[in-house]
Short mmCIF file of C-alpha atoms and ligand atoms in Angstrom, two decimals:
data_model
loop_
_atom_site.label_atom_id
_atom_site.label_comp_id
_atom_site.label_asym_id
_atom_site.label_seq_id
_atom_site.Cartn_x
_atom_site.Cartn_y
_atom_site.Cartn_z
CA MET A 1382 10.44 7.26 -13.75
CA ALA A 1383 13.81 7.53 -12.88
CA PHE A 1384 15.10 4.89 -10.52
CA GLU A 1385 12.65 2.40 -11.22
CA GLY A 1386 14.66 -0.69 -12.11
CA LEU A 1387 16.70 0.04 -8.93
CA ALA A 1388 13.64 0.68 -6.72
CA GLU A 1389 11.73 -2.68 -7.70
CA ARG A 1390 14.51 -4.74 -6.80
CA LEU A 1391 15.80 -3.07 -3.90
CA GLN A 1392 12.15 -2.89 -2.52
CA GLY A 1393 11.37 -7.08 -3.69
CA THR A 1394 14.39 -7.45 -1.74
CA ILE A 1395 13.86 -5.48 1.25
CA GLN A 1396 10.03 -7.35 1.51
CA LYS A 1397 11.65 -10.41 2.10
CA ILE A 1398 13.06 -9.12 5.54
CA LYS A 1399 10.70 -6.90 6.52
CA GLY A 1400 8.27 -9.20 8.39
CA LYS A 1401 11.20 -11.00 9.99
CA GLY A 1402 11.04 -11.48 13.75
CA LEU A 1403 14.22 -12.99 13.72
CA VAL A 1404 17.08 -11.92 11.50
CA THR A 1405 20.39 -14.33 10.80
CA GLU A 1406 23.35 -13.51 9.45
CA GLN A 1407 22.52 -15.79 6.91
CA ASP A 1408 19.49 -13.90 6.09
CA VAL A 1409 21.69 -10.53 6.04
CA LYS A 1410 24.16 -12.19 3.72
CA ALA A 1411 21.33 -12.77 1.38
CA MET A 1412 19.98 -9.70 1.25
CA MET A 1413 23.06 -8.08 0.93
CA ARG A 1414 23.85 -10.20 -2.36
CA GLU A 1415 20.42 -9.09 -3.99
CA VAL A 1416 21.57 -5.22 -2.63
CA ARG A 1417 24.78 -5.47 -4.18
CA LEU A 1418 23.66 -6.62 -7.68
CA ALA A 1419 20.92 -4.24 -7.70
CA LEU A 1420 23.46 -1.37 -7.16
CA ILE A 1421 25.72 -2.02 -9.76
CA GLU A 1422 23.11 -2.75 -12.19
CA ALA A 1423 21.94 0.92 -11.42
CA ASP A 1424 25.23 1.57 -12.73
CA VAL A 1425 26.67 2.79 -9.01
CA ASN A 1426 30.45 2.84 -8.72
CA LEU A 1427 32.01 -0.12 -7.51
CA LYS A 1428 33.66 0.77 -4.79
CA VAL A 1429 30.75 3.04 -3.64
CA VAL A 1430 28.83 -0.17 -3.97
CA LYS A 1431 31.61 -2.53 -1.74
CA GLU A 1432 31.59 0.47 0.98
CA PHE A 1433 27.99 0.55 1.00
CA VAL A 1434 27.39 -3.04 1.21
CA LYS A 1435 30.32 -3.22 4.18
CA LYS A 1436 28.64 -0.77 5.81
CA VAL A 1437 25.40 -2.06 6.07
CA SER A 1438 26.20 -5.60 6.66
CA GLU A 1439 28.03 -4.61 9.80
CA ARG A 1440 25.24 -2.51 11.11
CA ALA A 1441 22.73 -5.39 9.98
CA VAL A 1442 24.42 -8.14 12.24
CA GLY A 1443 24.89 -5.76 15.52
CA THR A 1444 23.39 -5.24 18.40
CA GLU A 1445 20.92 -2.75 17.24
CA VAL A 1446 19.28 -5.04 15.29
CA MET A 1447 19.56 -8.03 17.47
CA LYS A 1448 18.06 -6.24 20.49
CA SER A 1449 15.14 -4.72 18.58
CA LEU A 1450 11.77 -6.21 18.88
CA THR A 1451 11.24 -5.53 15.18
CA PRO A 1452 14.78 -7.00 13.44
CA GLY A 1453 12.86 -6.90 9.73
CA GLN A 1454 12.37 -3.26 9.95
CA GLN A 1455 15.34 -2.27 11.73
CA VAL A 1456 17.39 -3.91 8.46
CA ILE A 1457 15.37 -1.42 6.56
CA LYS A 1458 16.03 1.18 8.60
CA ILE A 1459 19.82 0.75 8.76
CA VAL A 1460 19.40 0.55 4.57
CA GLN A 1461 17.54 3.82 4.27
CA ASP A 1462 20.07 5.36 6.81
CA GLU A 1463 22.82 4.41 4.43
CA LEU A 1464 21.59 5.12 1.43
CA THR A 1465 20.91 8.82 2.80
CA SER A 1466 24.14 9.13 4.35
CA LEU A 1467 25.61 7.67 1.04
CA MET A 1468 23.91 10.55 -0.77
CA GLY A 1469 25.22 13.06 1.51
CA GLY A 1470 23.00 12.91 4.60
CA GLU A 1471 21.40 16.63 4.98
CA GLN A 1472 19.82 18.64 2.18
CA SER A 1473 22.67 20.94 1.29
CA PRO A 1474 21.76 24.24 1.08
CA ILE A 1475 23.10 27.44 -1.09
CA LYS A 1476 26.10 28.82 0.25
CA PHE A 1477 25.60 33.17 0.24
CA ASN A 1478 27.84 35.56 0.63
CA THR A 1479 27.81 37.63 3.49
CA LYS A 1480 28.87 40.69 1.29
CA PRO A 1481 26.66 40.60 -1.54
CA PRO A 1482 26.92 39.68 -4.52
CA THR A 1483 27.21 36.27 -3.67
CA VAL A 1484 28.71 34.29 -7.03
CA ILE A 1485 27.62 31.36 -8.53
CA MET A 1486 29.56 29.81 -11.37
CA MET A 1487 28.05 26.74 -13.24
CA VAL A 1488 30.17 24.67 -15.35
CA GLY A 1489 30.11 21.30 -16.67
CA LEU A 1490 30.48 19.43 -20.73
CA GLN A 1491 28.45 20.11 -23.22
CA GLY A 1492 24.28 19.86 -23.08
CA ALA A 1493 24.49 19.04 -19.65
CA GLY A 1494 22.10 21.64 -18.89
CA LYS A 1495 24.18 24.79 -17.66
CA THR A 1496 22.38 27.72 -19.51
CA THR A 1497 18.74 25.95 -18.49
CA THR A 1498 19.39 25.45 -14.94
CA THR A 1499 21.04 29.20 -15.00
CA GLY A 1500 17.34 30.01 -15.70
CA LYS A 1501 15.84 27.69 -13.04
CA LEU A 1502 18.30 28.67 -10.46
CA ALA A 1503 17.77 32.84 -10.92
CA ASN A 1504 14.23 31.83 -10.79
CA VAL A 1505 14.47 29.63 -7.52
CA LEU A 1506 16.84 32.41 -6.18
CA ARG A 1507 13.76 35.23 -6.87
CA LYS A 1508 11.40 33.50 -5.95
CA LYS A 1509 12.05 31.56 -2.81
CA TYR A 1510 14.97 34.02 -1.55
CA ASN A 1511 13.60 36.79 -2.68
CA ARG A 1512 17.00 38.21 -4.66
CA LYS A 1513 17.70 39.86 -7.43
CA PRO A 1514 20.12 37.75 -10.01
CA LEU A 1515 22.07 39.21 -12.76
CA LEU A 1516 22.58 35.98 -15.55
CA VAL A 1517 26.00 36.19 -17.61
CA ALA A 1518 26.71 35.17 -20.90
CA ALA A 1519 30.20 33.84 -20.68
CA ASP A 1520 29.56 31.13 -23.36
CA ILE A 1521 31.33 32.59 -26.53
CA TYR A 1522 31.95 29.69 -28.42
CA ARG A 1523 28.29 28.85 -29.50
CA PRO A 1524 26.59 32.27 -31.14
CA ALA A 1525 23.40 30.89 -29.94
CA ALA A 1526 24.04 30.40 -26.43
CA ILE A 1527 24.28 33.84 -25.52
CA GLN A 1528 20.61 34.14 -27.48
CA GLN A 1529 19.74 31.36 -25.93
CA LEU A 1530 19.84 33.02 -22.19
CA GLU A 1531 18.92 36.17 -23.23
CA THR A 1532 15.65 34.27 -24.17
CA LEU A 1533 15.22 32.42 -20.72
CA GLY A 1534 16.09 36.13 -19.49
CA LYS A 1535 13.53 37.64 -20.83
CA GLN A 1536 10.91 34.76 -20.48
CA LEU A 1537 11.61 35.34 -16.42
CA SER A 1538 12.19 39.16 -16.81
CA ILE A 1539 15.82 38.45 -15.16
CA PRO A 1540 18.30 40.53 -16.31
CA VAL A 1541 21.08 39.30 -18.82
CA PHE A 1542 24.27 40.94 -19.16
CA ALA A 1543 26.05 39.79 -21.74
CA LEU A 1544 29.27 41.57 -24.54
CA GLY A 1545 28.54 39.13 -27.58
CA THR A 1546 31.12 36.99 -28.63
CA ASP A 1547 34.08 38.68 -28.80
CA VAL A 1548 34.95 39.44 -25.57
CA SER A 1549 36.92 37.00 -23.39
CA PRO A 1550 34.96 35.05 -21.00
CA VAL A 1551 37.22 36.43 -18.35
CA GLU A 1552 36.69 39.65 -19.55
CA ILE A 1553 32.90 39.13 -19.09
CA ALA A 1554 32.69 37.94 -16.16
CA ARG A 1555 35.17 40.83 -14.71
CA GLN A 1556 32.47 43.36 -15.95
CA ALA A 1557 29.39 41.61 -15.11
CA LEU A 1558 30.59 41.68 -11.40
CA GLU A 1559 31.29 45.33 -11.62
CA HIS A 1560 28.20 45.77 -13.29
CA ALA A 1561 25.94 44.06 -10.65
CA LYS A 1562 27.31 46.27 -8.02
CA GLU A 1563 26.33 49.43 -9.85
CA GLU A 1564 22.83 47.91 -10.33
CA HIS A 1565 22.43 46.23 -6.67
CA HIS A 1566 22.29 42.80 -7.73
CA ASP A 1567 22.80 40.26 -4.91
CA VAL A 1568 23.32 37.07 -6.97
CA VAL A 1569 25.44 36.71 -10.03
CA ILE A 1570 24.88 33.49 -11.64
CA ILE A 1571 27.76 32.98 -14.71
CA ASP A 1572 27.09 30.49 -17.41
CA THR A 1573 30.07 29.05 -19.04
CA ALA A 1574 30.66 27.42 -22.37
CA GLY A 1575 30.92 23.39 -22.41
CA ARG A 1576 32.98 21.01 -24.35
CA LEU A 1577 32.29 17.57 -25.39
CA HIS A 1578 35.35 16.55 -23.45
CA ILE A 1579 37.24 18.11 -20.60
CA ASP A 1580 40.20 19.82 -22.22
CA GLU A 1581 43.30 21.96 -20.92
CA GLU A 1582 41.89 25.16 -22.18
CA LEU A 1583 38.55 24.86 -21.18
CA MET A 1584 39.70 24.67 -17.44
CA ASP A 1585 42.11 27.04 -18.12
CA GLU A 1586 39.27 29.91 -18.89
CA LEU A 1587 37.20 28.42 -16.21
CA LYS A 1588 40.20 28.65 -13.52
CA ASN A 1589 40.74 32.24 -14.90
CA ILE A 1590 37.22 33.39 -14.02
CA LYS A 1591 37.46 31.74 -10.89
CA ALA A 1592 40.38 34.08 -10.07
CA LEU A 1593 38.43 36.93 -10.92
CA LYS A 1594 36.62 36.52 -7.56
CA GLU A 1595 36.35 33.51 -5.35
CA PRO A 1596 33.11 32.18 -6.64
CA ASP A 1597 30.62 31.25 -3.55
CA GLU A 1598 29.56 28.34 -5.35
CA VAL A 1599 30.91 26.38 -8.01
CA PHE A 1600 27.74 24.60 -9.38
CA LEU A 1601 28.90 21.39 -11.70
CA VAL A 1602 25.64 20.45 -13.84
CA VAL A 1603 25.81 16.78 -15.20
CA ASP A 1604 23.33 14.68 -16.68
CA ALA A 1605 21.98 11.86 -14.64
CA MET A 1606 21.41 9.88 -17.53
CA THR A 1607 25.13 9.43 -18.45
CA GLY A 1608 25.39 7.70 -15.11
CA GLN A 1609 29.23 6.52 -14.31
CA ASP A 1610 30.20 9.28 -16.91
CA ALA A 1611 28.54 11.35 -14.99
CA VAL A 1612 30.77 10.73 -11.71
CA ASN A 1613 34.10 10.57 -13.48
CA VAL A 1614 33.45 14.16 -14.96
CA ALA A 1615 32.38 15.35 -11.45
CA GLN A 1616 35.96 13.91 -10.48
CA SER A 1617 38.17 15.56 -12.96
CA PHE A 1618 36.18 18.85 -12.90
CA ASN A 1619 36.45 18.64 -8.99
CA GLU A 1620 39.97 17.69 -9.16
CA THR A 1621 41.07 20.26 -11.49
CA ILE A 1622 39.25 23.47 -10.73
CA GLY A 1623 37.16 22.44 -7.41
CA ILE A 1624 33.43 22.63 -7.34
CA THR A 1625 31.17 23.45 -4.24
CA GLY A 1626 28.22 21.23 -5.47
CA VAL A 1627 26.76 19.60 -8.08
CA VAL A 1628 23.50 19.71 -9.84
CA LEU A 1629 21.65 16.43 -11.48
CA THR A 1630 19.51 16.86 -14.56
CA LYS A 1631 17.44 15.23 -16.52
CA LEU A 1632 16.29 13.25 -13.31
CA ASP A 1633 12.79 13.62 -14.80
CA GLY A 1634 13.69 10.66 -17.31
CA ASP A 1635 14.56 7.28 -16.64
CA THR A 1636 18.03 7.13 -15.53
CA ARG A 1637 19.12 4.36 -13.38
CA GLY A 1638 20.45 5.98 -10.53
CA GLY A 1639 24.18 5.37 -10.75
CA ALA A 1640 25.36 8.77 -10.97
CA ALA A 1641 22.93 10.17 -7.93
CA LEU A 1642 24.23 7.46 -5.85
CA SER A 1643 28.02 7.54 -6.50
CA ILE A 1644 29.04 10.94 -7.16
CA ARG A 1645 28.66 12.65 -3.51
CA ALA A 1646 30.87 9.40 -1.96
CA VAL A 1647 33.42 9.61 -4.68
CA THR A 1648 33.69 13.34 -5.10
CA GLU A 1649 33.17 14.74 -1.70
CA LYS A 1650 30.75 17.25 -2.89
CA PRO A 1651 26.82 17.54 -2.35
CA ILE A 1652 24.12 17.27 -5.09
CA LYS A 1653 22.42 20.56 -4.37
CA PHE A 1654 19.67 20.34 -6.67
CA VAL A 1655 17.99 18.14 -9.37
CA GLY A 1656 16.29 19.17 -12.43
CA MET A 1657 13.29 17.37 -13.26
CA GLY A 1658 12.52 18.72 -16.34
CA GLU A 1659 12.67 21.73 -19.06
CA LYS A 1660 10.34 23.81 -17.97
CA MET A 1661 11.84 26.92 -15.55
CA ASP A 1662 10.43 25.86 -12.58
CA ALA A 1663 11.57 22.46 -12.38
CA LEU A 1664 14.33 22.66 -10.41
CA GLU A 1665 14.29 20.64 -6.76
CA PRO A 1666 16.47 20.52 -3.86
CA PHE A 1667 18.13 17.70 -3.52
CA HIS A 1668 17.03 15.98 -0.27
CA PRO A 1669 19.14 12.90 0.70
CA GLU A 1670 16.60 11.19 2.91
CA ARG A 1671 13.58 11.92 0.64
CA MET A 1672 15.10 10.23 -2.02
CA ALA A 1673 16.34 7.24 -0.41
CA SER A 1674 13.03 6.77 0.72
CA ARG A 1675 11.37 7.04 -2.75
CA ILE A 1676 14.15 4.19 -3.75
CA LEU A 1677 13.03 2.09 -1.45
CA GLY A 1678 9.46 2.89 -1.89
CA MET A 1679 8.25 3.71 1.25
CA GLY A 1680 7.17 7.28 1.10
CA ASP A 1681 8.71 8.31 4.63
CA VAL A 1682 7.04 5.69 6.15
CA LEU A 1683 9.80 5.16 8.31
CA SER A 1684 9.04 8.74 10.32
CA LEU A 1685 5.37 7.90 10.34
CA ILE A 1686 6.48 4.86 12.37
CA GLU A 1687 8.28 6.71 14.87
CA LYS A 1688 5.60 9.31 14.82
CA ALA A 1689 3.43 6.78 15.50
CA GLN A 1690 5.81 5.15 17.92
CA ALA A 1691 6.33 8.68 19.86
CA ASN A 1692 2.60 9.81 20.06
CA VAL A 1693 0.45 6.32 20.31
CA ASP A 1694 0.84 4.81 23.20
CA MET A 1695 1.48 1.12 23.22
CA GLU A 1696 -0.66 0.13 26.26
CA LYS A 1697 -3.70 1.78 25.34
CA ALA A 1698 -3.61 0.77 21.94
CA LYS A 1699 -3.88 -2.52 23.33
CA GLU A 1700 -6.66 -1.71 25.19
CA LEU A 1701 -8.27 -0.17 22.08
CA GLU A 1702 -8.19 -3.30 20.31
CA GLN A 1703 -9.23 -5.71 22.94
CA LYS A 1704 -12.16 -3.25 23.55
CA PHE A 1705 -13.01 -3.42 19.70
CA MET A 1706 -12.48 -7.41 20.17
CA SER A 1707 -15.53 -7.07 22.97
CA GLN A 1708 -17.15 -4.32 21.18
CA SER A 1709 -17.09 -2.48 24.73
CA PHE A 1710 -15.86 0.18 22.34
CA THR A 1711 -17.91 3.57 23.45
CA LEU A 1712 -17.66 6.91 21.96
CA ASP A 1713 -15.44 8.14 24.74
CA ASP A 1714 -12.86 5.85 22.95
CA PHE A 1715 -13.93 6.88 19.85
CA VAL A 1716 -13.11 10.75 20.76
CA GLU A 1717 -9.83 8.97 22.46
CA GLN A 1718 -8.58 7.43 18.93
CA LEU A 1719 -9.35 10.93 16.83
CA GLN A 1720 -7.35 12.62 19.57
CA ALA A 1721 -4.01 9.80 19.18
CA VAL A 1722 -4.39 10.37 15.09
CA LYS A 1723 -4.27 14.20 15.26
CA LYS A 1724 -1.92 14.28 17.77
CA MET A 1725 0.42 12.81 15.02
CA GLY A 1726 0.51 15.98 13.18
CA PRO A 1727 -1.46 17.39 10.55
CA LEU A 1728 -3.22 14.35 8.31
CA GLU A 1729 -2.66 15.54 5.09
CA ASP A 1730 1.27 15.51 5.78
CA MET A 1731 0.58 11.74 7.00
CA LEU A 1732 -0.61 10.60 3.66
CA LYS A 1733 2.23 12.08 1.81
CA MET A 1734 4.36 10.14 3.71
CA LEU A 1735 2.37 6.72 2.66
CA PRO A 1736 4.05 4.19 0.80
CA GLY A 1737 3.14 4.93 -3.16
CA ALA A 1738 2.11 8.63 -2.57
CA ASN A 1739 4.80 9.59 -5.05
CA LYS A 1740 2.54 7.77 -7.44
CA ILE A 1741 -0.70 9.30 -6.49
CA LYS A 1742 -1.61 12.08 -9.09
CA GLY A 1743 -3.20 15.27 -7.32
CA LEU A 1744 -2.27 14.42 -3.46
CA ASP A 1745 -1.07 18.15 -2.73
CA ASN A 1746 -5.05 19.31 -3.13
CA VAL A 1747 -6.20 16.60 -0.66
CA LYS A 1748 -7.00 18.46 2.45
CA VAL A 1749 -8.26 16.68 5.46
CA ASP A 1750 -11.25 18.37 7.37
CA GLU A 1751 -9.74 18.64 10.40
CA LYS A 1752 -12.46 21.12 11.32
CA GLN A 1753 -14.90 17.81 10.49
CA MET A 1754 -12.89 15.92 13.35
CA GLY A 1755 -13.39 18.73 15.88
CA ARG A 1756 -16.95 18.76 14.97
CA VAL A 1757 -17.51 15.41 15.62
CA GLU A 1758 -15.33 15.78 19.04
CA ALA A 1759 -17.77 18.75 20.10
CA ILE A 1760 -20.77 16.41 19.66
CA ILE A 1761 -19.57 13.51 21.65
CA TYR A 1762 -18.19 16.00 24.31
CA SER A 1763 -22.14 17.25 24.71
CA MET A 1764 -23.31 13.73 25.72
CA THR A 1765 -24.17 12.51 28.97
CA PRO A 1766 -21.73 9.42 29.87
CA ALA A 1767 -25.06 7.26 29.79
CA GLU A 1768 -25.47 8.23 26.52
CA LYS A 1769 -21.52 7.88 25.27
CA THR A 1770 -22.10 4.11 26.62
CA HIS A 1771 -25.56 3.39 25.24
CA PRO A 1772 -26.03 5.34 22.39
CA GLU A 1773 -29.39 3.51 22.11
CA ILE A 1774 -31.01 5.78 24.34
CA MET A 1775 -30.72 8.90 22.26
CA ASN A 1776 -33.91 10.02 21.35
CA ALA A 1777 -35.19 13.05 19.39
CA SER A 1778 -34.72 15.80 22.26
CA ARG A 1779 -31.40 14.56 23.50
CA LYS A 1780 -30.35 15.21 20.00
CA LYS A 1781 -31.50 18.19 19.69
CA ARG A 1782 -29.76 19.21 23.01
CA ILE A 1783 -26.28 17.49 21.89
CA ALA A 1784 -26.39 19.71 18.37
CA GLN A 1785 -27.21 22.79 20.46
CA GLY A 1786 -24.77 22.34 23.11
CA SER A 1787 -22.14 21.36 20.53
CA GLY A 1788 -22.76 24.12 17.81
CA THR A 1789 -23.90 20.97 15.02
CA SER A 1790 -27.47 19.87 13.84
CA VAL A 1791 -29.11 17.42 14.66
CA GLN A 1792 -28.41 15.74 11.37
CA GLU A 1793 -24.70 15.88 11.69
CA VAL A 1794 -25.69 14.24 15.37
CA ASN A 1795 -27.54 11.36 13.31
CA ARG A 1796 -24.62 10.79 10.87
CA LEU A 1797 -21.58 10.50 13.63
CA LEU A 1798 -24.46 8.08 15.14
CA LYS A 1799 -24.82 5.91 12.08
CA GLN A 1800 -21.39 5.92 11.73
CA PHE A 1801 -20.54 4.56 14.80
CA GLU A 1802 -23.44 2.23 14.45
CA ASP A 1803 -21.74 0.80 11.23
CA MET A 1804 -18.35 0.74 13.11
CA LYS A 1805 -19.50 -1.25 15.67
CA LYS A 1806 -21.08 -3.71 12.75
CA MET A 1807 -18.35 -4.08 11.17
CA MET A 1808 -16.53 -5.29 14.27
CA LYS A 1809 -19.06 -7.33 15.15
CA GLN A 1810 -18.34 -9.10 12.00
CA MET A 1811 -14.61 -9.51 12.47
CA THR A 1812 -15.07 -10.51 15.94
CA GLY A 1813 -17.67 -13.04 14.68
CA MET A 1814 -15.02 -14.38 12.51
CA THR A 1815 -12.46 -14.68 14.70
CA GLN A 1816 -14.05 -15.95 17.44
CA GLY A 1817 -16.90 -18.32 15.47
CA LYS A 1818 -13.75 -20.36 13.28
CA GLY A 1819 -11.29 -20.11 15.75
CA LYS A 1820 -8.33 -20.56 13.26
CA LYS A 1821 -6.96 -17.30 12.43
CA LYS A 1822 -6.37 -14.80 14.95
CA MET A 1823 -7.55 -11.77 12.81
CA LYS A 1824 -5.89 -8.20 13.71
CA LEU A 1825 -7.26 -4.87 13.14
CA PRO A 1826 -6.27 -3.71 9.50
CA GLY A 1827 -3.83 -0.67 9.98
CA LEU A 1828 -3.34 -0.97 13.19
CA ASP A 1829 -1.50 -3.63 12.86
CA SER A 1830 0.90 -3.22 10.21
CA LEU A 1831 1.81 0.13 12.29
CA PHE A 1832 2.96 -1.80 15.30
CA LYS A 1833 4.72 -4.76 13.82
N1 GTP B 2306 13.91 17.03 -19.72
C1 GTP B 2306 14.98 17.30 -18.79
N2 GTP B 2306 15.85 18.02 -19.98
C2 GTP B 2306 16.88 18.85 -19.48
C3 GTP B 2306 16.87 19.30 -18.20
N3 GTP B 2306 17.94 20.09 -18.09
C4 GTP B 2306 18.10 20.61 -19.16
N4 GTP B 2306 17.47 20.19 -20.03
C5 GTP B 2306 17.47 19.88 -21.59
O1 GTP B 2306 18.76 19.83 -22.07
C6 GTP B 2306 19.18 20.50 -23.16
C7 GTP B 2306 20.93 21.07 -23.09
O2 GTP B 2306 20.39 21.87 -22.05
P1 GTP B 2306 21.31 23.38 -21.99
O3 GTP B 2306 20.78 24.15 -20.66
O4 GTP B 2306 21.27 24.33 -23.26
O5 GTP B 2306 22.93 22.79 -21.64
P2 GTP B 2306 24.47 23.35 -21.77
O6 GTP B 2306 25.11 22.44 -20.68
O7 GTP B 2306 23.95 25.03 -21.36
O8 GTP B 2306 24.77 23.70 -22.79
P3 GTP B 2306 26.07 24.17 -23.82
O9 GTP B 2306 25.70 25.57 -23.20
O10 GTP B 2306 25.75 23.53 -25.31
O11 GTP B 2306 27.23 23.18 -22.98
C8 GTP B 2306 18.13 21.19 -23.77
O12 GTP B 2306 17.31 20.69 -24.27
C9 GTP B 2306 17.49 21.35 -22.37
O13 GTP B 2306 16.27 21.93 -22.52
C10 GTP B 2306 16.08 18.84 -16.96
O14 GTP B 2306 16.44 18.67 -16.30
N5 GTP B 2306 14.98 17.70 -17.63
MG1 MG B 2307 24.61 26.13 -22.42
#
C-alpha cells in the first residue's frame, strides 16, 4: 500500500501524544522531531517539511491547545489540518468551459501514464458528468501510441481522433477541435507525446498546441513512484508551459508519498486526480482531507468525534453511564440511546469513518439495518411505563398486545427482551468488577474513547 512507511511512523508518533491531558512545549518538540524525520524519509521536499513543521509547532503550543480539554487530540487535529492544507485543502474539481467544448490537454514525461489517464478521464467524464468526450491522438513519435489510444477508445466506446504520424501534433489538435464542434463533443482530451527528459522541442510543441485555443485544463501526469523527481518535473512544466492541475498516477503502488505531499506546496497547483491502477475505472478525485486522515490512520475519526460532540448531550451521556453503573437502566433509556446514535447519520457512513476501515475489505457491502432499529423502537413505544421499567412483569398476553401495537411479532418482542436482559447481565458483571475490587474504575467501552 502507498504511504505505508510514512503512515506507520506518523501513527506511532501521534499515538504517544493522543491521550495526554497536558501537552508541554517539550512534548511538541519531541513529536515534531519525529514528524520531520518521517516526512523526510517519505521523500517530501525539504522546504515543504520545514514549513510544515514550523506551522504545526506554532499552532501546537498556542492557545487553541492549551485551552482545550483534550490537548492530545487537539494536537493531532492540527497535524491533520495542516497535512490537509499542505495537499490543497479542498478537493479541486475539473474546470469546464461554459462554451463547449472544454479542452483538456494531457502532458508529462514518458511512461507517466498520460495515455492511460486520457482513457480513464474520458470514462469518468462520460459516467459521472454525462459528457461526450473526444480523444485526440497527438503523439506521433511512437507509432504504437496512436494504436494504444485507439484500443482504449474502442474498449470504452469513445471516439478517437487520429491522423497518423505524418501530420504535426499542432495540426492534429487544430483539426480535432473542428471535428469536435461538428460532432458536438463537449470535451476534447488531447493526449500528447512524452519525452525522457524535459527538452525545448517538446515544450515548444506543447506551447503551440496550447496556443490554438487556451485549454481549460492542462493536466500534468506524473508517476507518484518517482517522488522528488515528480515534484521537479511539475515545477519545470509549470514554469515553462503552465499547468492547471496534476494527476498523480500509480498511487496503487508502494510509493512513499513524497510527491503527493509536496507537489501542491511547490507548484501551487492542485492534484486533481489519482491513478489507482491500470484499469479504466481506476481514476479517483483527489481528496486532501481523506488522504490526510488515511495517512494518519484515523479513518475519518475526527469528523466522527465532531459529529458525536455535536449530537450527543454530554450531560445525558454521563447520566446514562450512571444508570448503567447503578443498573437502573430501563428500556426507555435504551430507546433514547438508539435515537442518539441515529441522529449521527447513517450507520454505514459512520462505520467507514472508523480507523482501519480502509483495511476492511467489503465494507461497501455492509448495510446496517436501520429498519430493524425502527422496529425495536416501535416495540418499546408500545409498552406501558410499568413494562418499560419492570420488564419482568411481561407475560404472554402483554407480549401479544405489544406485538400487535408495534406491528411486529411476539418472537421479536421476546428477542428484544432477551437482548435487554443480556445487556443488563453484562452491566452487572462490569459494575461487580469495579465495585467489588474497588481498584480500577471501569469505563464503558466505546463511550469512553469517544469522549476522552
Ligand atoms: N499501477 C498503475 N499503473 C499505471 C497507472 N497509470 C498508468 N499505468 C501504467 O503505466 C504504463 C505507462 O502508461 P502510459 O499511459 O502508456 O504512459 P504515457 O505517459 O502515455 O507514456 P508515453 O506515451 O510513452 O509518454 C502503462 O503500463 C500503464 O498501464 C496507475 O495509476 N497505476
Ligand atoms: Mg502515451
